Tab-separated table of C-alpha atoms in Angstrom:
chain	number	residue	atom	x	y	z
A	240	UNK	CA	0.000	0.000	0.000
A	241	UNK	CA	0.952	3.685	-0.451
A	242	UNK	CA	0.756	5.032	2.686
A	243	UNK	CA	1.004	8.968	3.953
A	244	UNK	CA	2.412	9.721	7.511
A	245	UNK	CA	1.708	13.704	8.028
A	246	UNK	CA	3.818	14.537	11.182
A	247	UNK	CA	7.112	12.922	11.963
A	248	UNK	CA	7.681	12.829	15.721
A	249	UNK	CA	8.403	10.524	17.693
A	250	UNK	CA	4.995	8.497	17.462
A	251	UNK	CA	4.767	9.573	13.602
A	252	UNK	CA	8.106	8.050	12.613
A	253	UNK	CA	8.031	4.764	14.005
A	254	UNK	CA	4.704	4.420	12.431
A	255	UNK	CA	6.250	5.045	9.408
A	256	UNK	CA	9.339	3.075	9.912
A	257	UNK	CA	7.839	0.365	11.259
A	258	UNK	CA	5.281	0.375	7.484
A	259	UNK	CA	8.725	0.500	5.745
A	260	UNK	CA	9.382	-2.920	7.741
A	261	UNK	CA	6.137	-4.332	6.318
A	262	UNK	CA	7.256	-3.876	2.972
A	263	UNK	CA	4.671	-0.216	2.582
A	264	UNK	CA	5.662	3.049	0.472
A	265	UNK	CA	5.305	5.376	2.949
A	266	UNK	CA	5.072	9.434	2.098
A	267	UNK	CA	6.025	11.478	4.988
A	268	UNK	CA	5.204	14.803	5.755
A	269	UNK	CA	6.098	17.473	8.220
A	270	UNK	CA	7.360	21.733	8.273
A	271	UNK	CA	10.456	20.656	11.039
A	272	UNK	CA	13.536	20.796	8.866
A	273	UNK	CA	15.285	18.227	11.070
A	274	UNK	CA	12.488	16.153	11.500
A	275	UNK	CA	12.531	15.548	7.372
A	276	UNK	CA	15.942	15.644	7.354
A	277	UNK	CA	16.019	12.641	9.543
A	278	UNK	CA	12.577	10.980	7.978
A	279	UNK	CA	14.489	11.431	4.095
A	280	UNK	CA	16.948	8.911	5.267
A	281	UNK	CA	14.498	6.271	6.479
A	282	UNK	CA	11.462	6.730	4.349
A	283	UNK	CA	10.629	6.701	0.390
A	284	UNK	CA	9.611	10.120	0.145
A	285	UNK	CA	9.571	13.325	2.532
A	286	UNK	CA	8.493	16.331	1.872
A	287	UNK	CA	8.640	19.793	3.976
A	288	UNK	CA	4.958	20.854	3.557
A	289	UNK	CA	2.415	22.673	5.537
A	290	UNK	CA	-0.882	19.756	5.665
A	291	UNK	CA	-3.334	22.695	7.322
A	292	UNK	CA	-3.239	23.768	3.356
A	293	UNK	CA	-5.394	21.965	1.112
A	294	UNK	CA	-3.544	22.911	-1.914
A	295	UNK	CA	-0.457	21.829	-0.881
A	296	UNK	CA	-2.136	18.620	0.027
A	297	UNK	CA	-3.862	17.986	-3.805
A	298	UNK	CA	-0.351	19.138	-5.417
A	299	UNK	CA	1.121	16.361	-3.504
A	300	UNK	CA	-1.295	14.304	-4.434
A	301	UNK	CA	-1.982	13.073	-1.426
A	302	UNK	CA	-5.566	11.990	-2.526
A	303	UNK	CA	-4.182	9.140	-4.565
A	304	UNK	CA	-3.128	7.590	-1.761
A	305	UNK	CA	-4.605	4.517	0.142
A	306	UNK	CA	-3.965	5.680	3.960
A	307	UNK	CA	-3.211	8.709	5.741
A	308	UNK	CA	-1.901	8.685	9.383
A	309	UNK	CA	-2.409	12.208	10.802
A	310	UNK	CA	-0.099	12.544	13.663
A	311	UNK	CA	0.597	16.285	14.483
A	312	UNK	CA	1.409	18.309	17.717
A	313	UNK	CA	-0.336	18.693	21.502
A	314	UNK	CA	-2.844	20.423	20.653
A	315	UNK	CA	-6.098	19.280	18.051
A	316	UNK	CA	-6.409	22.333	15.939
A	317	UNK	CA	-3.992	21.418	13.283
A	318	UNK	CA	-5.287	17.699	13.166
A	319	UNK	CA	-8.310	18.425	12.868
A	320	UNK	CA	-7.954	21.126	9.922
A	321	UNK	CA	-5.340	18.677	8.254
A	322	UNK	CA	-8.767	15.587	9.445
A	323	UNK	CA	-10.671	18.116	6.968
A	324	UNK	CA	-8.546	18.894	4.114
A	325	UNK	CA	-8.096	14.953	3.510
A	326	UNK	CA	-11.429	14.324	3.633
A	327	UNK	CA	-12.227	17.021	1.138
A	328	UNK	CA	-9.887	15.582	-1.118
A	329	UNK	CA	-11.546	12.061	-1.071
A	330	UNK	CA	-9.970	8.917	-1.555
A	331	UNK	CA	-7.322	7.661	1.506
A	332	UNK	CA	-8.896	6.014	4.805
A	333	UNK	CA	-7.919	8.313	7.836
A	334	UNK	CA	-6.278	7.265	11.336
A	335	UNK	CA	-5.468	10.632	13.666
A	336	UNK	CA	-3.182	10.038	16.997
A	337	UNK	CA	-5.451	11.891	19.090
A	338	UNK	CA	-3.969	13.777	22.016
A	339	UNK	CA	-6.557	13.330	24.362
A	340	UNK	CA	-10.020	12.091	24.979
A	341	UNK	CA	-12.119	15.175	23.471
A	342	UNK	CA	-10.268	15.456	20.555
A	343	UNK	CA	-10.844	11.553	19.852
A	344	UNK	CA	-14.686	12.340	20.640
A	345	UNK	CA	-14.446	14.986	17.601
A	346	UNK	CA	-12.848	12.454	15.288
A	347	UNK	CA	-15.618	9.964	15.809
A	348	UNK	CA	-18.143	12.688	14.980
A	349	UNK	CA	-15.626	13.323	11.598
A	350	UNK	CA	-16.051	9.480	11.201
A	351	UNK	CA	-12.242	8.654	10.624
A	352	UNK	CA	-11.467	5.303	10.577
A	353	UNK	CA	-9.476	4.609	13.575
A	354	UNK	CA	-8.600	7.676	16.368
A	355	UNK	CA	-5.948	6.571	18.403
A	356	UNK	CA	-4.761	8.017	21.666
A	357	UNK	CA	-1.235	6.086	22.614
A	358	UNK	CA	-1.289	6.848	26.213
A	359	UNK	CA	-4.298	5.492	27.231
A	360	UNK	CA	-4.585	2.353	25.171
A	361	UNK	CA	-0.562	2.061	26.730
A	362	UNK	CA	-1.963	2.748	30.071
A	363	UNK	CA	-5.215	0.233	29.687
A	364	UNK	CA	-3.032	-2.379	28.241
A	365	UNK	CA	-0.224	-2.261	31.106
A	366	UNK	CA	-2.785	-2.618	34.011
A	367	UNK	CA	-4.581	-5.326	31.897
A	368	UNK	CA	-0.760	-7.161	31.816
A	369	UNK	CA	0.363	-6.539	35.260
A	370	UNK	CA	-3.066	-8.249	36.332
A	371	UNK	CA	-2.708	-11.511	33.818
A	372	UNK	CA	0.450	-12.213	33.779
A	373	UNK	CA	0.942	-14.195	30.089
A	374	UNK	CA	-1.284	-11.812	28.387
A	375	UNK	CA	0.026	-10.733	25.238
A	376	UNK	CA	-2.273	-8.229	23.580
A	377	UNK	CA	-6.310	-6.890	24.454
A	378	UNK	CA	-8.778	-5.915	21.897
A	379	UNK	CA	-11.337	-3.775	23.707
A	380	UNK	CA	-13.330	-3.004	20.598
A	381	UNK	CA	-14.747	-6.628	20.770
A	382	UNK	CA	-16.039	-7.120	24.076
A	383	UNK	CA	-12.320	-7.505	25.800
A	384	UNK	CA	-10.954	-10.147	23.643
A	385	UNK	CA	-7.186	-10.954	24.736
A	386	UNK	CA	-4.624	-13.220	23.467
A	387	UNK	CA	-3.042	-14.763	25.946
A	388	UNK	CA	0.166	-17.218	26.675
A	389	UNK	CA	-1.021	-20.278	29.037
A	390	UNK	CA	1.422	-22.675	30.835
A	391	UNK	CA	0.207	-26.378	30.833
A	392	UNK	CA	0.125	-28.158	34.558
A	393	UNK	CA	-3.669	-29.318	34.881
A	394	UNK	CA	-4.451	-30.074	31.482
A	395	UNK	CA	-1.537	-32.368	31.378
A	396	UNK	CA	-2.493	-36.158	29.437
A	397	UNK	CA	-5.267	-34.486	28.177
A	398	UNK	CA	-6.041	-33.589	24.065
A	399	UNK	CA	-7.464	-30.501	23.059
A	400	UNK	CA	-10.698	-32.523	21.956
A	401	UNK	CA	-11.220	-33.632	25.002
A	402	UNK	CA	-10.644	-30.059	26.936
A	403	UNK	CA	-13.519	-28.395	24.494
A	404	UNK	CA	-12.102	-25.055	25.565
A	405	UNK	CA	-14.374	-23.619	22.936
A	406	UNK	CA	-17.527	-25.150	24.829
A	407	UNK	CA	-16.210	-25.158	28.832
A	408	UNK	CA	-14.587	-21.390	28.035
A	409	UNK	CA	-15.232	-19.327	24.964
A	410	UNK	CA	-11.246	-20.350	24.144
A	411	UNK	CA	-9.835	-20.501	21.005
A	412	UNK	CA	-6.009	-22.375	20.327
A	413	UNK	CA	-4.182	-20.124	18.124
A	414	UNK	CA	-0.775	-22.040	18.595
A	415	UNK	CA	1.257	-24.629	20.676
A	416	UNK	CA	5.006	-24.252	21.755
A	417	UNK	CA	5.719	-27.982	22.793
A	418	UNK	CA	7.528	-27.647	26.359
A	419	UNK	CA	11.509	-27.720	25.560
A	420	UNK	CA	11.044	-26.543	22.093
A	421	UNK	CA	11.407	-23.214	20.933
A	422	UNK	CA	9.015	-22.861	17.754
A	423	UNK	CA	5.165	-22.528	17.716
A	424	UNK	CA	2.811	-25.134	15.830
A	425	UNK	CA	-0.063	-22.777	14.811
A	426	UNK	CA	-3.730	-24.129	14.391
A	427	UNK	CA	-3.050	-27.297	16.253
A	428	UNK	CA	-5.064	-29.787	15.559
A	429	UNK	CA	-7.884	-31.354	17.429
A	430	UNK	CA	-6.488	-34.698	18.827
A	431	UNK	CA	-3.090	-33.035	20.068
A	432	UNK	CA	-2.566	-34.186	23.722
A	433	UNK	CA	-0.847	-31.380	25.860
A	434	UNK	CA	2.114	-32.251	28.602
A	435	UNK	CA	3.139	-30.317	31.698
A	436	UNK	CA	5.601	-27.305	30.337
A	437	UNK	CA	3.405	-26.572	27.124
A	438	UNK	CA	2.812	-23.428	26.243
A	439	UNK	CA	-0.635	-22.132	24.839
A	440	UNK	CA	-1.330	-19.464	22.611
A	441	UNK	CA	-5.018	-18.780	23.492
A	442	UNK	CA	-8.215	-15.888	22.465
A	443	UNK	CA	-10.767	-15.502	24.200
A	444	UNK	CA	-12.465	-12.459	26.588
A	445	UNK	CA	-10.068	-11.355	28.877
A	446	UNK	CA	-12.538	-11.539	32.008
A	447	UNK	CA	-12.656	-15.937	31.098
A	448	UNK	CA	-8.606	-15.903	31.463
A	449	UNK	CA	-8.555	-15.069	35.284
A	450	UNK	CA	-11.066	-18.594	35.825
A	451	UNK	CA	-8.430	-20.958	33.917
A	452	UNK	CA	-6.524	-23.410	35.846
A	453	UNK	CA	-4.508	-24.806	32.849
C-alpha cells in the first residue's frame, strides 16, 4: 500500500518506519527541517509541507493515496484542519493520533477510521498485563478479547478434543510451543494431547482468562 504519515515525531516516525518494515511506500510529511531531514533517510519520500493547506495537500497528491496517518502536535487544531482537508480531497482512509479524549470524541463525529490516543490504550493495556500475567495483547473493541500465553500443569495427558475449551470457556487455540522446544505449531489440531511445560497461545475475553486453571 501507499501510505502517507503527516507529522514525523516521535509516534509519527516509528509508524512510518515500522510500514517500511512491512514492505509499505510510505510518504512522509512534516514543516520541522530536522524532523525531514532525519525521515528522508528512512522513508521513500519526505516532503517539507504545511498539511493545514489543502492545496499543498492535492499538489502532492496526497488523494491518490490509500492511507493517511495524521499525527501532528499537543494540541487538536492542526489535526483536525489537516482531518478536513483529507477528507475534502476524497480517496485515503484516515487514522489521527489523538492527544486526548475530546479530541478523539471529535474524530468519531468526523467518522475517521481509527482515532488513536497512545497513552491510554498504553496505560489500559499495562494494568490489563500486570493483572494476567501471560497476556500478550487486548482488543477492547470486541467485548475484551485478549490473546493470551497459558502454561500447561492441569491439562496435562489431556487432548485438546477432550478439553472443548471452545464449549467449557469461549477459548480458542491459536498455537502450541511444545515444552523444551522453541518454535510454535499454529492451528493445532484437534487430537493433540498437551504435557506439563506446554505453552498455549489462546483468544478468548479477557474476564474468562482469570477462571483458567490450565
Amino acid at each position: 500500500m501507499e501510505i502517507g504519515v503527516i507529522g514525523l515525531g516521535k509516534f509519527g516516525l516509528r509508524m512510518a518506519t515500522t510500514l517500511v518494515s512491512l514492505g509499505h511506500t510510505v510518504v512522509g510529511l512534516d514543516l520541522s527541517d530536522a524532523r525531514v531531514q532525519v525521515a528522508e533517510e528512512l522513508l521513500h519520500t519526505v516532503y517539507k509541507a504545511d498539511a493545514t493547506s489543502l492545496s499543498v495537500l492535492r499538489s502532492l497528491h496526497i488523494q491518490d493515496l490509500d492511507w493517511v496517518v495524521i499525527c501532528v502536535g499537543e494540541g487538536f487544531e492542526q489535526s483536525l484542519i489537516i482531518t478536513l482537508n483529507i477528507q475534502e480531497l476524497g480517496g485515503p482512509k484516515i487514522w489521527v493520533k489523538a492527544s486526548n479524549e475530546d479530541h478523539r470524541k471529535i474524530l468519531h463525529r468526523l467518522h475517521v477510521d481509527r482515532a488513536i490516543v497512545p497513552e491510554t490504550e498504553a496505560a489500559v493495556m499495562a494494568a490489563h498485563q500486570l493483572t494476567n500475567p501471560g497476556m500478550l495483547d487486548l482488543i477492547p473493541k470486541y467485548g475484551g478479547i485478549a490473546i493470551q500465553e497459558l502454561t500447561v500443569h492441569n491439562w496435562n495427558g489431556k487432548s485438546l478434543v477432550e478439553l472443548d475449551l471452545i464449549r467449557q470457556f469461549g477459548l480458542v487455540i491459536m498455537g502450541i510451543r511444545p515444552a523444551g522446544q522453541h518454535d510454535f505449531a499454529f492451528v493445532p489440531p484437534a487430537h493433540t494431547v498437551l504435557r506439563t511445560g506446554d505453552t498455549l497461545v489462546v483468544a478468548g475475553r479477557a474476564a474468562t482468562m482469570k477462571n483458567i486453571e490450565p
